[in-house]
Amino acid sequence: MPEETYEHHPYDVVVIGAGGAGLRAAVEASDAGAKTAIICRSLLGKAHTVMAEGGIAAALGNLWPEDNWKVHFRDTMRGGKLLNNWRMAELHAKESPDRVLELEQWGALFDRTPAGKISQRDFGGHRYARLAHVGDRTGLEMIRTLQQRAVALGIDVFMELTVTDLLKDGERIAGVLAYWRESGKFVVFESPAVVLATGGIGKSWKVTSNSWECTGDGHALALRAGAALLNMEFVQFHPTGMVWPLSVRGLLVTESVRGDGGVLRNSEGKRFMFDYIPEFFKAETADSVEEADRWYDDKSNNRRPPELLPRDEVARSINSEIKAGRGSPHGGVFLDIASRRSPEFIKRRLPSMYHQFKELADVDITKEPMEIGPTCHYVMGGVEVDADTQVSRVPGLYAAGEVAGGMHGANRLGGNSLSDLLVFGRRAGEFAASYVKSLGAGRPKISEADLKRAVGEALAPLQSGKAEENPYALHQELQETMQDLVGIIRVEAEIQEAIGRIAALQARATRVSVDGGRRYNPGWHLSLDLRNMLLVSQAVAIAALERQESRGAHTRDDFPMTDPYWGTQNIVLELKAAPDGGAPTLTKRRQELPKAPPELAELLEGEH
Amino acid sequence: MSYDLTLNIWRGDANGGDFAEYVVPAEEGQVVLDAVHRAQATMANDLAVRWNCKAGKCGSCSAEINGRPRLMCMTRLSSLPQGEPVTITPLRTFPIIRDLVTDVSFNYERAKQVPAFTPTAEQPQAPFTMHQVDVQRSQEFRKCIECWLCQNVCHVIRDHEENKEHYAGPRFFIRYAELDMHPNDALDRKEFVQDVQGLGYCNITKCCTEVCPESIKITDNAIIALKERVVDAKYDPVVRFFRRRRPRSASSE
């Protein structure tokens, strides 16, 4: 075999991922004078951010002057069942309005209020209409704006390049190994700072709103590089995914449908959410249809409809209705906006939803209700980072957006993801650039031995010779395992079984082999992704077993109550070398949750 | 209700290739991309195909299905002739990388040439006051998912490789129209889009509008409007007079 040769690229900051967080980080790092590269696995502008629909949560106060960062902070923390990193929630609430305005400065065209300001829409868990939006394609607007900004700044973008490993020099990040999807050739980036902005992990579940890229690469890269993951048990199931036809099962139906007046009904036609208002949100939730309906126009004197409870509550309620036999024909419940808003209103506010149902399900949402059910959507858990700088435990390794943990606690509010990407993407870019400056000439160096080992691992699926295991089949088995055993409702025996099955899949994954060569070979790509998906799924299962309570998106049938003890505990996972020198194993431990200072803690108490 | 579907997928690379036949089980409600994935997972692990969201939002899975440029994720099998094989070929206007994947870098190079949004002197700093009626024309063009189907079908560059260096294509004409109609943009790109980006090559046959999965009225609302604005700017003596006094065109920077 000929000696492997690599393309070499020196950079100050390498950003992995070109969704909202990655692009925003790159723009900031570049503005700070760092030589910056963006690596994306797909073409530029295709990242999963493009699928975000509803909007960007920011207390601009354009429609409700009563709104401000304190209310947003409170909503976020309560939505997260108080397990959020308070400092991240604070920074997020304070900085998101400026981040939204920055997009406008760069050319974004948000929908407008009658006064010509950025319009804001209602969403679950938010006290006021707070989401800056463009119809129901806000993610597209955001990614296009950031992409165009990055291009205008002349930032280097490496498209269809996949990162396989982070390389270190001692404790510090030294660079990145990646391969071109097109040619299969390897590329080495010598870069003392790396920003992980790789998004989520949803592709390990069968019913998911996530695109193929959400394979948890950043989570796995961070673990293997020595960083820690936080609270991986919190995986959000969005209440409204399509359920029929099977081809589109899991495809997202935006929360804006409910924000704009849509309601949930069971097979008996009943608005069942009134039966599921939890004690924690009783004081702020309407208990009659009349009050709920008045709220859309008069938020000062009425409480929020229960359809707009945080996502974890709504998803669980839908699940219960279906289990009780009151579901729709294809195993969901009904989401009805047709009977509540005019066809013109629906088409103007929800054009993508109208189009999606018409094209893919033959359903006219201005005339009939939609059938919907929960779909795996978002992971609140992620890389443990410093709240202000987004740096992980590994010097030079930063994480922002969905791959980072802490910000959303046990459950994320809708609209808080896009703002999270902007706020913490910017911070990661800023601090990565300043870290590199502080290094001066003393930059870490990549070792040739590490490089050889990493390349060998990446090429293994192409060299095992005979097709023992099919990566597509293994992926499907993993998805079924996570869907059936580590889904919305969890119980010890099932999680244990999942852990066993994942271990078996990991063993089989070492025998994966694929046909074809290195040039644009999706079978090979999936084999490498699979290694990440398995590690991250294992992390989710271990954390889910450890947290013996129900809180936010984590529901344990065997521990149905929220436990005050667990409200003070984060679950931290690390990959530690085995004492006998064997393969490193995932280890868990509990870690005290940082406490909010009194002036912030008091915002969380009592009623509004 | 499952049935057997025959796919004829073009496989090969820049050196040539041929159709391969795959018979896969298909279900009610499925789209072409489902069938391609089935073939990939069970019969051709290395079948190269681009896709991301499978929801018509990212514009990655463009191909030619029975000769017609479309998104594979938004083409339902039930919309194609029943009982007949489905033929899938890569986009013809761009060089083949492998199987259904083409080299679309032409578009990303053109994107780099677009002079960025530049706020007016009247409102240099966001928040801008802009009204819905004024933003919604540009909003139509910002629905573009960059699937490159309009670029692929445009006869100026389809089968005319030599025109590519002179011509940006429909996707970028809507981008220029979007900036031109942005209520708070100050830059004049009309001469640039005409002289450097080749707007004049377009003779409004509307092929691009027909294939747009976002139903953007590319020809009527963007290209024709832009052509009219270019004509007005180029030949209107009043506009010419003011432009000489206040030069701020992109090509002069």
JSON list of N, CA, C and O in Angstrom, two decimals, chain B residues 107 146 224:
[
{"chain": "B", "resi": 107, "resn": "ASN", "atom": "N", "xyz": [-21.77, 27.32, -8.69]},
{"chain": "B", "resi": 107, "resn": "ASN", "atom": "CA", "xyz": [-22.73, 28.18, -7.98]},
{"chain": "B", "resi": 107, "resn": "ASN", "atom": "C", "xyz": [-22.10, 28.88, -6.78]},
{"chain": "B", "resi": 107, "resn": "ASN", "atom": "O", "xyz": [-22.40, 30.04, -6.50]},
{"chain": "B", "resi": 146, "resn": "GLU", "atom": "N", "xyz": [-31.65, 26.91, -2.74]},
{"chain": "B", "resi": 146, "resn": "GLU", "atom": "CA", "xyz": [-30.40, 26.63, -3.44]},
{"chain": "B", "resi": 146, "resn": "GLU", "atom": "C", "xyz": [-30.27, 25.16, -3.83]},
{"chain": "B", "resi": 146, "resn": "GLU", "atom": "O", "xyz": [-29.27, 24.51, -3.55]},
{"chain": "B", "resi": 224, "resn": "ILE", "atom": "N", "xyz": [-37.52, 39.53, -15.05]},
{"chain": "B", "resi": 224, "resn": "ILE", "atom": "CA", "xyz": [-38.12, 40.59, -15.89]},
{"chain": "B", "resi": 224, "resn": "ILE", "atom": "C", "xyz": [-38.05, 41.92, -15.15]},
{"chain": "B", "resi": 224, "resn": "ILE", "atom": "O", "xyz": [-37.68, 42.96, -15.73]}
]
